[in-house]
Coordinates of C-alpha atoms in Angstrom, one line a residue:
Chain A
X96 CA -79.9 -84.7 10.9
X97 CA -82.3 -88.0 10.7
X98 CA -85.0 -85.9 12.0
X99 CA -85.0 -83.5 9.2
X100 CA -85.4 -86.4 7.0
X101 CA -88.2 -87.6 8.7
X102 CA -89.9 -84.7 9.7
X103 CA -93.3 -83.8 8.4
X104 CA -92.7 -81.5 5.5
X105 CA -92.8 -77.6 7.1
X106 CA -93.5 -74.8 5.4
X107 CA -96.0 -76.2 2.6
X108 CA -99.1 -74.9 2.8
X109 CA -102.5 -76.5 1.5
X110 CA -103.2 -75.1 -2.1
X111 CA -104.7 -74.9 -5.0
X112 CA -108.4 -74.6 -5.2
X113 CA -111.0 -73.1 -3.5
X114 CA -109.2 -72.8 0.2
X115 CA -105.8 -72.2 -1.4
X116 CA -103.9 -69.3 -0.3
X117 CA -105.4 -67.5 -3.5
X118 CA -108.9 -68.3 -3.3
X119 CA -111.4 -67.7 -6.0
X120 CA -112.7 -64.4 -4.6
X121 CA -109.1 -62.9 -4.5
X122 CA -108.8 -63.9 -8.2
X123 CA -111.7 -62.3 -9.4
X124 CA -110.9 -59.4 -7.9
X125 CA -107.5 -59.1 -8.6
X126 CA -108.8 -59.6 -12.2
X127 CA -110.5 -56.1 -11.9
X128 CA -107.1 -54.8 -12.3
X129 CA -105.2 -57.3 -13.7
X130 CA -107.3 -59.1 -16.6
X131 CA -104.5 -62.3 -16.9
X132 CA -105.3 -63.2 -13.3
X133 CA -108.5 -64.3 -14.9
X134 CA -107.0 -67.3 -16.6
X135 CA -105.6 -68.8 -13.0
X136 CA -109.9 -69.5 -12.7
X137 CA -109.4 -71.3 -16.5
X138 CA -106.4 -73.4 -15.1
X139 CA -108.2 -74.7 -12.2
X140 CA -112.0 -75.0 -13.3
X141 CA -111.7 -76.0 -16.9
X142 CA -110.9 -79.9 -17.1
X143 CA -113.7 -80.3 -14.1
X144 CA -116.3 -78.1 -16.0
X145 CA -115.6 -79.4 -19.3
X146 CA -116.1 -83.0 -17.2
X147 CA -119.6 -82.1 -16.3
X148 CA -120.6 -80.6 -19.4
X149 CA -118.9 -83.6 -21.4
X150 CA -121.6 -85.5 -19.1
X151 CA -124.7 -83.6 -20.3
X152 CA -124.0 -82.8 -24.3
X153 CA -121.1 -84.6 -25.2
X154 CA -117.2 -84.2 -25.5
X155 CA -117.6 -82.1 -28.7
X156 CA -120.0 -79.0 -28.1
X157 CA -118.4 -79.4 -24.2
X158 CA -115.2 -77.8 -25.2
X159 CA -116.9 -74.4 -27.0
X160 CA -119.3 -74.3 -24.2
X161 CA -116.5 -74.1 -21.2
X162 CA -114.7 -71.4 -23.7
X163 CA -118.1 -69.7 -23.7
X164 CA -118.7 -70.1 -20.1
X165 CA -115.4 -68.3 -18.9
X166 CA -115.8 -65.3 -21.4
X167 CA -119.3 -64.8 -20.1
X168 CA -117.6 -64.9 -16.7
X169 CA -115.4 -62.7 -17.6
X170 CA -117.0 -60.2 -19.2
X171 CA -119.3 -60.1 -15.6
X172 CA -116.6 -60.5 -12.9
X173 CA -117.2 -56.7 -11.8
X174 CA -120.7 -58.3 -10.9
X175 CA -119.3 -61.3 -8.8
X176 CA -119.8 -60.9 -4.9
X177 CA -116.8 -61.2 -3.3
X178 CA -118.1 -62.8 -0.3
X179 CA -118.7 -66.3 -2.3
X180 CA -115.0 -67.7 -2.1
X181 CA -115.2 -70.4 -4.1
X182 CA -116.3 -69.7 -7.8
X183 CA -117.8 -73.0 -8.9
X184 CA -121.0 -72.4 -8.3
X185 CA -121.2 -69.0 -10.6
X186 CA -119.4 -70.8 -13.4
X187 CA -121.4 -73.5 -12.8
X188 CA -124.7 -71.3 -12.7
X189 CA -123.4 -69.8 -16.1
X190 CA -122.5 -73.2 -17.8
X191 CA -126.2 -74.3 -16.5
X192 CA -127.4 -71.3 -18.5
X193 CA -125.5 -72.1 -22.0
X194 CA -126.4 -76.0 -21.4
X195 CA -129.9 -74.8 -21.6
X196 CA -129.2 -73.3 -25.3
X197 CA -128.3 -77.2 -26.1
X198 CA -131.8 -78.7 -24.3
X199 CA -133.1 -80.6 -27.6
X200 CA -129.1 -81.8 -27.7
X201 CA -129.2 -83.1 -24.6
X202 CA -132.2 -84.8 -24.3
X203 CA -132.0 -86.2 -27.7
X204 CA -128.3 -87.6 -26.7
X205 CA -130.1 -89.3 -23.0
X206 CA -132.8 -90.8 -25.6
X207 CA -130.1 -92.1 -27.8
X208 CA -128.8 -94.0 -24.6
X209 CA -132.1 -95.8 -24.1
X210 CA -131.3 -97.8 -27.1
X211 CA -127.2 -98.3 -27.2
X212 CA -125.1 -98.3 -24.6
X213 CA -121.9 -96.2 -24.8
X214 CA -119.3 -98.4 -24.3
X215 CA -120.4 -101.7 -22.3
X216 CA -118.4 -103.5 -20.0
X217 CA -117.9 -106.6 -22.7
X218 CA -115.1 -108.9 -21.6
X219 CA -114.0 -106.7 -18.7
X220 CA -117.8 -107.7 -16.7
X221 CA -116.0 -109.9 -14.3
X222 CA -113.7 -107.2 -13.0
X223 CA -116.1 -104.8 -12.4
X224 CA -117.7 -104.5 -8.8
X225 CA -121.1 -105.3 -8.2
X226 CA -122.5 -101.6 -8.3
X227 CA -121.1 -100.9 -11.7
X228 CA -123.0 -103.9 -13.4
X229 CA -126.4 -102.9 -11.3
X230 CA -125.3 -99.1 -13.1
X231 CA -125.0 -100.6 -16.3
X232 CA -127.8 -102.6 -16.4
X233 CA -129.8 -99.3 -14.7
X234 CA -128.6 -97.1 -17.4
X235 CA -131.1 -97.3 -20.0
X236 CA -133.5 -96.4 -17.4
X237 CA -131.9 -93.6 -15.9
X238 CA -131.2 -91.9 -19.5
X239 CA -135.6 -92.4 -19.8
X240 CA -135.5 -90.7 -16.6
X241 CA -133.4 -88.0 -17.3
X242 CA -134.9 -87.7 -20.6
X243 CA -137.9 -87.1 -19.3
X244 CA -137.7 -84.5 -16.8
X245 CA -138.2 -81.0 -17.2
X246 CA -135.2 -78.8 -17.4
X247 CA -135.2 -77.2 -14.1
X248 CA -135.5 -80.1 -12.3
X249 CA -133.0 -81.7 -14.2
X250 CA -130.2 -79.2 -13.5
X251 CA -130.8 -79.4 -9.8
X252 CA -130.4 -82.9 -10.1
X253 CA -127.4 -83.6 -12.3
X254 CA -125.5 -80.0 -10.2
X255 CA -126.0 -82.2 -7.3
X256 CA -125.0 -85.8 -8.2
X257 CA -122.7 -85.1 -11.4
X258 CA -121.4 -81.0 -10.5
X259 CA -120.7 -82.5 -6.5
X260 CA -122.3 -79.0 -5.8
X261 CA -124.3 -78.6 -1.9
X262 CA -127.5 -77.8 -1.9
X263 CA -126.7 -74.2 -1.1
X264 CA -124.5 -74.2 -4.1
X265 CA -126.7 -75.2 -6.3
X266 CA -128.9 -72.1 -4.9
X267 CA -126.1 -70.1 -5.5
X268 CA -125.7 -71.0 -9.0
X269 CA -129.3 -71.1 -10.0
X270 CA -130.1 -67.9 -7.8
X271 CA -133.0 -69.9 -6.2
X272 CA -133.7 -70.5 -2.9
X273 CA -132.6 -73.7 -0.8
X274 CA -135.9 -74.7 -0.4
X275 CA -136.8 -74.7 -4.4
X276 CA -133.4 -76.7 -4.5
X277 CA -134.7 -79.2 -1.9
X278 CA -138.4 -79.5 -3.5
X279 CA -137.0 -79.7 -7.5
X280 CA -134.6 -82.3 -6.5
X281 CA -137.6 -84.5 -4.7
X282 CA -139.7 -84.6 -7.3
X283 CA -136.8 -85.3 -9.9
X284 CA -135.7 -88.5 -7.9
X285 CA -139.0 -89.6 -7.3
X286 CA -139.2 -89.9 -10.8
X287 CA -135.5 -91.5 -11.3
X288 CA -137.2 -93.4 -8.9
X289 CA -140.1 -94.5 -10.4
X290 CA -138.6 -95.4 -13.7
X291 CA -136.1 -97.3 -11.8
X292 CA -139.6 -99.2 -10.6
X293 CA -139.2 -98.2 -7.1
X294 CA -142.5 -97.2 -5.5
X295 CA -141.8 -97.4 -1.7
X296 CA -143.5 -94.2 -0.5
X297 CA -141.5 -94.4 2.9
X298 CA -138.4 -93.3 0.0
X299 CA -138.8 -89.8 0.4
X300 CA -136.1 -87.0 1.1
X301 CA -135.7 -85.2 4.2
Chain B
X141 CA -128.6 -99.3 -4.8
X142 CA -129.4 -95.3 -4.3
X143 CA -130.6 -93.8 -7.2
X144 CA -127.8 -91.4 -6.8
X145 CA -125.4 -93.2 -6.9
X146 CA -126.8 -95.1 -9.7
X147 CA -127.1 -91.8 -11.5
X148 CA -123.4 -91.1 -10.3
X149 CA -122.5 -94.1 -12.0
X150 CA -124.0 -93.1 -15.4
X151 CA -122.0 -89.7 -15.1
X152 CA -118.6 -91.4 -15.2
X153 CA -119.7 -93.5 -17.9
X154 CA -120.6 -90.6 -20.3
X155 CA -117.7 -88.3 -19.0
X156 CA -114.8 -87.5 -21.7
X157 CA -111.2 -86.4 -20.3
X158 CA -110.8 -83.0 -21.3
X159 CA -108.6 -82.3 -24.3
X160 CA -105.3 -80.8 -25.1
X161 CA -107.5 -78.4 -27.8
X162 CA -109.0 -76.8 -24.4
X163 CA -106.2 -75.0 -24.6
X164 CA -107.6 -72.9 -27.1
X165 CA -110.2 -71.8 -25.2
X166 CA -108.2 -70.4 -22.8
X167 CA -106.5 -68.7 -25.4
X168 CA -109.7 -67.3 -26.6
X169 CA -110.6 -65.8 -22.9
X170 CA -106.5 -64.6 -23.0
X171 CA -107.7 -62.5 -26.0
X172 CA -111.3 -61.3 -25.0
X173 CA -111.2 -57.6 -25.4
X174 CA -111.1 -56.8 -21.9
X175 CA -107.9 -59.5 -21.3
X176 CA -105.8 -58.5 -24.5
X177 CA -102.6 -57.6 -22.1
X178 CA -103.0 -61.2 -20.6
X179 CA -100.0 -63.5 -21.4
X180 CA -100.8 -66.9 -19.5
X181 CA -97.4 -67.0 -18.3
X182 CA -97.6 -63.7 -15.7
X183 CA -100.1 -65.9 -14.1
X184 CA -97.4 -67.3 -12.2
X185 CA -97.1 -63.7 -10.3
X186 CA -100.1 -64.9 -8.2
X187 CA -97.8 -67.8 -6.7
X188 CA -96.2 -66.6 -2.9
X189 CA -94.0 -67.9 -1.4
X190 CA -94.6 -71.7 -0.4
X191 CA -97.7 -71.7 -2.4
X192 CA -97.7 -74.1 -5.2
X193 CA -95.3 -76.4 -3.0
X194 CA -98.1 -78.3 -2.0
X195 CA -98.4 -79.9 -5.1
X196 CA -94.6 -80.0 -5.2
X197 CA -95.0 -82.9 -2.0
X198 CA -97.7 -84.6 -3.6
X199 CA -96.0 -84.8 -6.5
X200 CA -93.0 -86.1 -5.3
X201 CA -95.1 -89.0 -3.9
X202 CA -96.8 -90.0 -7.4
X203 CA -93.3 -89.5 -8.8
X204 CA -91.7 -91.9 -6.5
X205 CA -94.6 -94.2 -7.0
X206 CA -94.5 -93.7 -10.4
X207 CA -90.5 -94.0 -10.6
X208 CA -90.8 -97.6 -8.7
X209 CA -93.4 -98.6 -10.8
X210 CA -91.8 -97.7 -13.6
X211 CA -88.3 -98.4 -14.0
X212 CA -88.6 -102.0 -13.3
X213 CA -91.3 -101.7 -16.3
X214 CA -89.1 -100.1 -18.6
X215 CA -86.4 -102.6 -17.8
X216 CA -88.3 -105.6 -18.6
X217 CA -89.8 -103.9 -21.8
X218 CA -86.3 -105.8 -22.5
X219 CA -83.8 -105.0 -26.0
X220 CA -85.4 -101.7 -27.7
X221 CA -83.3 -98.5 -27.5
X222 CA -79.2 -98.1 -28.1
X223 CA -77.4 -98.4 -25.0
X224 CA -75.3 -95.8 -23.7
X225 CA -72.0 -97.2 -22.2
X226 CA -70.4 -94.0 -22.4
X227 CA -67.7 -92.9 -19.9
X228 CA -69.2 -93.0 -16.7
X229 CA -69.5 -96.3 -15.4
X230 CA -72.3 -96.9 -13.2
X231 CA -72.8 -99.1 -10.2
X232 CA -76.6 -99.7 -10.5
X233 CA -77.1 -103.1 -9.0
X234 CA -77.1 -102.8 -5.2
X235 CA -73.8 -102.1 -3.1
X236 CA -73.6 -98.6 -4.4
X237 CA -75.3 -95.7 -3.3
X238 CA -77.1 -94.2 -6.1
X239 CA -78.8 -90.5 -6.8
X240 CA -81.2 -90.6 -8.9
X241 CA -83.4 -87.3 -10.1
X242 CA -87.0 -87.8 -10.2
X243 CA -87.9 -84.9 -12.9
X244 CA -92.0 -85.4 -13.3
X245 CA -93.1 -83.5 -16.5
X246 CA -96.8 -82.2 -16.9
X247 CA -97.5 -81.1 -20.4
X248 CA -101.2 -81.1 -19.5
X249 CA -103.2 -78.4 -21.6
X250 CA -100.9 -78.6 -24.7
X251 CA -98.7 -76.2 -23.4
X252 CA -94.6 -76.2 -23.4
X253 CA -93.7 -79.5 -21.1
X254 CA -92.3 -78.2 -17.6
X255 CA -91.1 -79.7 -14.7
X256 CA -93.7 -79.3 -12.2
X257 CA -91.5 -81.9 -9.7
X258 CA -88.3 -82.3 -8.5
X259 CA -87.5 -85.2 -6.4
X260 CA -83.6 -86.1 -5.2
X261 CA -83.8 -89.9 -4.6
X262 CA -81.1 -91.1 -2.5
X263 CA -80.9 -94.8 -2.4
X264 CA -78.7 -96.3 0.1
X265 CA -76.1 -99.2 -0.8
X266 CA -78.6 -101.8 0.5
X267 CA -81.2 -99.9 -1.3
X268 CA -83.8 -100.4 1.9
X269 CA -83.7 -97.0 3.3
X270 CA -84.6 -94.6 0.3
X271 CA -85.0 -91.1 1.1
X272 CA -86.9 -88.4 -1.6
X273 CA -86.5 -85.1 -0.9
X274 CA -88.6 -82.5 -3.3
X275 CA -87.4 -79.1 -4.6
X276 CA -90.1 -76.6 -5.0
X277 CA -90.3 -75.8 -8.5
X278 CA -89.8 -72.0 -7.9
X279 CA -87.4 -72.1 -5.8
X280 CA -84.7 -69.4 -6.9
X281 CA -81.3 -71.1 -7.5
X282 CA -78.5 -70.3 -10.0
X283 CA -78.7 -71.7 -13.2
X284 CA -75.7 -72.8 -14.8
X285 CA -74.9 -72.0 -18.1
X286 CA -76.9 -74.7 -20.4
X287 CA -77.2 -75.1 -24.1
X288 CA -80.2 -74.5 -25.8
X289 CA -81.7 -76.3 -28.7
X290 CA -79.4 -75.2 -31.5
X291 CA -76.3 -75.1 -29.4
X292 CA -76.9 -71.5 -28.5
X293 CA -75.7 -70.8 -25.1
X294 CA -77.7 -69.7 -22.3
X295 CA -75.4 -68.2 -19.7
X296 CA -75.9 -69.3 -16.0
X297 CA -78.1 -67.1 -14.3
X298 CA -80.5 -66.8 -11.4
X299 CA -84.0 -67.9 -12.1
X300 CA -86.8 -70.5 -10.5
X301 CA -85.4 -73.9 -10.5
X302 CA -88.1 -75.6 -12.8
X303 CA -87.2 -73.2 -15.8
X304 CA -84.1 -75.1 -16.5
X305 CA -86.5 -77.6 -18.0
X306 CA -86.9 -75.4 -20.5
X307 CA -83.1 -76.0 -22.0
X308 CA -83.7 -79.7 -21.6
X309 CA -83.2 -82.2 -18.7
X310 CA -79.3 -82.1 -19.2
X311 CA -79.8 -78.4 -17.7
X312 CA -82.3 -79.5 -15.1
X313 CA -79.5 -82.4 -14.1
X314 CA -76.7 -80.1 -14.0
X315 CA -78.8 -77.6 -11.8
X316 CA -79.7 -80.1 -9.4
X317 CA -76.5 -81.1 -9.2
X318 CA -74.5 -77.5 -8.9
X319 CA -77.1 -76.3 -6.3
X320 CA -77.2 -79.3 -4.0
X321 CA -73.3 -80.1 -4.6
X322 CA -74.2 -83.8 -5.0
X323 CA -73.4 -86.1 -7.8
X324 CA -76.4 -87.1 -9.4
X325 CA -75.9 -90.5 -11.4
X326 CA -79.2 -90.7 -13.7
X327 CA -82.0 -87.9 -14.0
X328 CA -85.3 -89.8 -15.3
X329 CA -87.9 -87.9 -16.7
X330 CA -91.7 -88.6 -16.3
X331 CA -94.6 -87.4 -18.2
X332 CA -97.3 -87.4 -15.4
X333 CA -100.6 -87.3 -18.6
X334 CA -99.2 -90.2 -18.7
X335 CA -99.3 -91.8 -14.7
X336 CA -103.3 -92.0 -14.9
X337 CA -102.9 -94.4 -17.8
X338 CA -100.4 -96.5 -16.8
X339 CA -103.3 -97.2 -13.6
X340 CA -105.1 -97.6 -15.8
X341 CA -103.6 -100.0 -18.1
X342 CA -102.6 -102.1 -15.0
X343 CA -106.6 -102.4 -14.6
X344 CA -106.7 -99.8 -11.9
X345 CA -105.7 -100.3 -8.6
X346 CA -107.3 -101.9 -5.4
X347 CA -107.5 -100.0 -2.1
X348 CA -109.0 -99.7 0.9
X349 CA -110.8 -96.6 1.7
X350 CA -111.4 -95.6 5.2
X351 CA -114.1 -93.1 4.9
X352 CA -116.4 -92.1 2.0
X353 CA -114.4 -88.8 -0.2
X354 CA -116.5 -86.2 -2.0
X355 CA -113.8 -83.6 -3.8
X356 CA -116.0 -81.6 -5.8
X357 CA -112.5 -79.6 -7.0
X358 CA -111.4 -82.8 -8.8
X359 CA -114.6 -84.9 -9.3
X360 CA -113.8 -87.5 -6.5
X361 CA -116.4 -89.6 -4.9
X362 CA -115.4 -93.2 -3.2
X363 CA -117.3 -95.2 -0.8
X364 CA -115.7 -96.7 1.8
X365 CA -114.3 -100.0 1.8
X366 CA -112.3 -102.1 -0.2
X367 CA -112.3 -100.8 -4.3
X368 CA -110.6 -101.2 -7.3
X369 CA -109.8 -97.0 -8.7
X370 CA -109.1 -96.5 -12.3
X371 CA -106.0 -93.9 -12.8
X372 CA -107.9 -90.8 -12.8
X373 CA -109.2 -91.3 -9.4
X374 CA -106.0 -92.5 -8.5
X375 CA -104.2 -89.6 -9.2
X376 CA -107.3 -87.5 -7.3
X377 CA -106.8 -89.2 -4.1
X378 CA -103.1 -88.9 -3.7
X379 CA -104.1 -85.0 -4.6
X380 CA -106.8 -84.5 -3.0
X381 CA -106.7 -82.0 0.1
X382 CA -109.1 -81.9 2.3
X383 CA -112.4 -84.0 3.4
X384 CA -109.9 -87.0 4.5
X385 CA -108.3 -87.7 7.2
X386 CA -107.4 -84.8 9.7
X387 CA -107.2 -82.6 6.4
X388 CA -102.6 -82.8 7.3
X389 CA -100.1 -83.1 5.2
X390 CA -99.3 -86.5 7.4
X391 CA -102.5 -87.9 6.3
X392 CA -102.2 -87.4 3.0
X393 CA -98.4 -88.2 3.0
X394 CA -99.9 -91.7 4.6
X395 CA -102.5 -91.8 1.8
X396 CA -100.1 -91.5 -0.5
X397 CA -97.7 -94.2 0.4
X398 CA -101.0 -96.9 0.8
X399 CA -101.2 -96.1 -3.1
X400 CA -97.7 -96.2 -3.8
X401 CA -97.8 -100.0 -2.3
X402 CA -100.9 -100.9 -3.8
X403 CA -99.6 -99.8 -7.0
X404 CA -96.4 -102.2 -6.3
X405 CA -97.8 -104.8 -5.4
X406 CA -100.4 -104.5 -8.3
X407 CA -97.7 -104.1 -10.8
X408 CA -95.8 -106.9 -9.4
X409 CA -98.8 -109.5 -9.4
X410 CA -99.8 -108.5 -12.6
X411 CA -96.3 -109.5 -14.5
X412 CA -97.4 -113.3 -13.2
X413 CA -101.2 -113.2 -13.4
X414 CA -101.7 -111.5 -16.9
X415 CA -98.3 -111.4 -18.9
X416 CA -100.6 -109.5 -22.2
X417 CA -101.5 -107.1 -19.7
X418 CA -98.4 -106.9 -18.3
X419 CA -96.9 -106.1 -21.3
X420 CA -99.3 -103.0 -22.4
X421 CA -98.4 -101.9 -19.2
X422 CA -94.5 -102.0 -19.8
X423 CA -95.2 -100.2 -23.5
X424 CA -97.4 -97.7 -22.0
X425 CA -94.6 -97.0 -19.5
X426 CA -91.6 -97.1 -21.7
X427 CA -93.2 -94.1 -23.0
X428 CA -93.4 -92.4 -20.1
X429 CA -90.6 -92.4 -18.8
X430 CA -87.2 -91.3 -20.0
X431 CA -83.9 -91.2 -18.8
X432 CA -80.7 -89.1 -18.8
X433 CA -78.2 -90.0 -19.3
X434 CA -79.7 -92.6 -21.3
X435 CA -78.8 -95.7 -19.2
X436 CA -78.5 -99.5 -20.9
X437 CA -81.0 -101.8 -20.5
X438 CA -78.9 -104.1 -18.3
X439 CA -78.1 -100.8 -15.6
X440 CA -81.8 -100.3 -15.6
X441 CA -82.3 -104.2 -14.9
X442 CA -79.9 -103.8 -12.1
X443 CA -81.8 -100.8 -10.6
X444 CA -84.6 -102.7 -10.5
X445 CA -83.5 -106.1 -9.3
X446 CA -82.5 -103.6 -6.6
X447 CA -85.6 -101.8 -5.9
X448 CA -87.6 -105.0 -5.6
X449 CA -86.1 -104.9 -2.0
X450 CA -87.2 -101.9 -1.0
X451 CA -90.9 -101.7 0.6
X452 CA -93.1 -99.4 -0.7
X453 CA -93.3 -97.8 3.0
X454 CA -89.3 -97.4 3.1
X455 CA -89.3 -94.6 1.1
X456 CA -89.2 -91.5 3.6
X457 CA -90.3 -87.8 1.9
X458 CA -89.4 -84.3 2.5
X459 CA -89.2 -81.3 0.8
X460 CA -86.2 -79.1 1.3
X461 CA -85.8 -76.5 3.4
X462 CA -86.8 -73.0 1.9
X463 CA -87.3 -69.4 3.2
X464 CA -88.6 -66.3 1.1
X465 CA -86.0 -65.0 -1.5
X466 CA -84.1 -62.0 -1.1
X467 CA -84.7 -60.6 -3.8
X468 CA -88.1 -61.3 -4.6
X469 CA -90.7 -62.3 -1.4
X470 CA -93.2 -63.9 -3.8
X471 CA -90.6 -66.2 -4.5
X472 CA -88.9 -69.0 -1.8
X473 CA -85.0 -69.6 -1.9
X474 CA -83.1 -72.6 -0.4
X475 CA -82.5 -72.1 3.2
X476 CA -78.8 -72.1 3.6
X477 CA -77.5 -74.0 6.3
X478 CA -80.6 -76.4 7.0
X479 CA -80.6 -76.7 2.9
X480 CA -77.1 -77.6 3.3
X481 CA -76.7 -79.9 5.7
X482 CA -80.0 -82.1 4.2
X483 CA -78.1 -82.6 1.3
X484 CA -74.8 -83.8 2.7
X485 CA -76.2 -86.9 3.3
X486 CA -76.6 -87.3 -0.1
X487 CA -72.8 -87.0 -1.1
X488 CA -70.9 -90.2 -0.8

């Protein structure tokens, strides 16, 4: 009797996202047939891609632009290659694509940060751990950067350390090859770099 | 630093929580010409059997963390709502055994509030032993018959266990009780939008992290070592799946209960170390959590003198035991006997 108190919990799968029982692949095509089983991809992508896109143009346009980003997807599922699992890197690919639409928005809003800071870490400094303050203090610099770079290079960059996508997602999602992925996101951190006044030439990536 | 990770750090700072109004933009895709027969409920048709029960464990961890952390605060929020003497007595200080219903609410995406969680808490006389057991949320059971808003009334009737919520805890309470044949004393209800907050309004909590976590699915990246986590990333590493540990439920169950005393001990610390603090943290729970029936202030104050001797790593978890339903394989029923003799040792 103790032991089935104590013993691991049987019979509960992992779930959820992208290695779930239903995985992304099996929703999109069950969508084919059964349009609602579309909205299952809404429940479990929305709040991260209106996180990301939040990041890039701001809370307000973010929440249109994730509506718009699942009815393109939705109109194109009969397009979407069931071999890719996990979806994040199509709707991510497609939010890319509608961020572009905003570019003047969002460079405008990184220039904005040069000047005032969003909200700054005031009385609560001491708490904060070391990294954060270096981050703060960076941040004017990093919204120059970003300001600054082209487009392209910029959405490799910001998939990869603000989307959390692989290097072969972001390939995926941009329809480029790895190698384009590798050389774009180079040359946009040597530039982060730069403005960040970092000119060690032994910095370089792979 | 890394230039990544300083750029990492600018993300979080210009990152907004999404809003209840994305709700409408699901709606919007519901009604896209090609979707027009989409309701969002039949979405639930894609759940089989077991399925969504994973979140059912993890959630019965957050909600016995968050039930630990938050009675005690609701307790010492002190006078504030009428007290409910009422006709049952309750023995809440320690010397009794005491079940209490965990029922964690998620009304995330502006929806109609359901209970995602179930949680039996059993807590032993001496209140060092507790054991939490979790109901899957679709399991099938019979419904008894419950009053609706209005005073219609619904009669009893077999359907997943978490749509009792629907007719209001009292039905959910009543359920539990009726299905497991155990005596429940208090149900207490709470809102999980609510469980990053109160994190957060505590000032985060400090952990230490084995190994560096990446979750792309839920935006999760922590170094390793010793850190403070603000409630959303809180929340994402007692969810996360995979990328930790041996990728187990044991792992994670382990995870999970290094929170749950962090959070303790944090919340403990804090009522001597910053009493202004302290006491957003006790508003911001008092709205969080609700109970049924309503106890007093002084039966709270009793449950929580209690719980102060129980370690956070007492608390032992499992979910009930559940098979595929007769009637309908994409849904799980309770597993008789096994189901049955689990629950005995919550009668008195």
């Amino acid at each position: 009797m103790v032991s089935a108190m104590t013993a691991p919990p049987a019979g509960i799968p992992v779930t959820g996202t992208a290695a779930g029982p239903v995985c992304d692949a099996d929703l999109v095509e069950r969508s084919l047939e059964e349009p609602e089983a579309f909205a299952a991809l809404f429940d479990r992508y929305s709040a991260m891609l209106y996180r990301y896109v939040s990041r890039r143009i701001g809370p307000e346009p973010a929440e249109d632009l994730v509506g718009d980003t699942f009815l393109t997807a939705f109109s194109k599922r009969h397009r979407y290659d069931l071999a890719h699992r996990d979806a994040r890197p199509w709707l991510f690919g497609i939010a890319t694509k509608l961020i572009a639409r905003h570019h003047r928005g969002e460079a405008t809003r990184y220039r904005a940060l040069r000047r005032s800071p969003v909200d700054g870490p005031g009385e609560e400094l001491a708490e904060r751990v070391a990294e954060d303050v270096t981050a703060f203090a960076a941040r004017p610099l990093l919204a120059e950067a970003l300001a600054g770079l082209p487009r392209r290079d910029r959405d490799v960059l910001l998939l990869i350390a603000w989307g959390d996508l692989s290097y072969e997602e972001v390939a995926q999602a941009l329809r480029i090859p790895v190698g384009t992925v590798r050389s774009r996101l180079n040359r946009a951190r040597r530039k982060v770099r730069a403005v960040l006044g970092d000119t060690n030439p032994m910095h370089e990536e792979e | 630093m890394d230039d990544l990770e300083l750029l990492r750090g600018l993300g979080r700072e210009l990152e907004h929580e999404p809003p209840g109004t994305l709700a409408r933009q699901r709606r919007r895709l519901l009604e896209a010409p090609d979707g027009r027969r989409a309701t969002p409920g039949r979405s639930g048709r894609l759940r089989r059997p077991g399925g969504p029960a994973g979140w059912s464990l993890i959630g019965a961890v957050a909600m016995v963390t968050a039930a630990l952390v938050l009675i005690p605060g609701v307790v010492l929020r002190g006078a504030g709502k009428p007290v409910l003497g009422g006709a049952k007595h309750l023995a809440f200080g320690t010397g009794k055994t005491l079940n209490v219903l965990l029922v964690g609410s998620d009304s995330r995406g502006g929806g109609a509030a359901r209970s995602d969680t179930l949680v039996l808490v059993h807590l032993p006389a001496d209140r060092k032993n507790v054991r939490a057991v979790s109901i899957p949320r679709d399991t099938l059971v019979r419904v008894p018959s419950c009053k609706a808003d209005g005073g219609r009334v619904v009669p009893a009737r077999v359907a997943p266990v978490n749509s009792a919520f629907a007719l209001g805890v009292a039905c959910t309470h009543r359920t539990v009780e009726s299905v497991a044949g155990v005596e429940v004393d208090t149900s207490v209800v709470v809102d999980f939008t609510g469980f990053a907050k109160i994190v957060d309004v505590l000032g985060g909590v400090e952990l230490t992290i084995p190994r560096a976590v990446s979750d792309p699915p839920s935006g999760l990246s922590l170094r390793p070592g010793r850190q403070r986590l603000d409630g959303r990333q809180a929340l994402a590493y007692a969810r996360v799946r995979h990328g930790l540990g041996d990728g187990s439920d044991l792992a994670r169950i382990e995870r999970q209960q290094k929170l749950m005393s962090a959070l303790l001990k944090e919340a403990r610390e804090q009522r001597l170390r910053d009493p202004a603090r302290y006491a957003k943290f006790l508003a911001m729970s008092a709205r969080s959590v609700s109970t049924y029936p309503r106890l007093d202030v002084g039966a709270l104050e009793a449950v929580a003198r209690g719980m102060e001797k129980t370690g956070a790593d007492a608390v032992r978890f499992s979910t009930v035991p559940v098979k595929p339903a007769p009637q309908d394989p994409n849904r799980v029923a309770l597993d008789g006997a096994a189901a049955e003799r689990l629950f005995a040792q919550f009668r008195k």
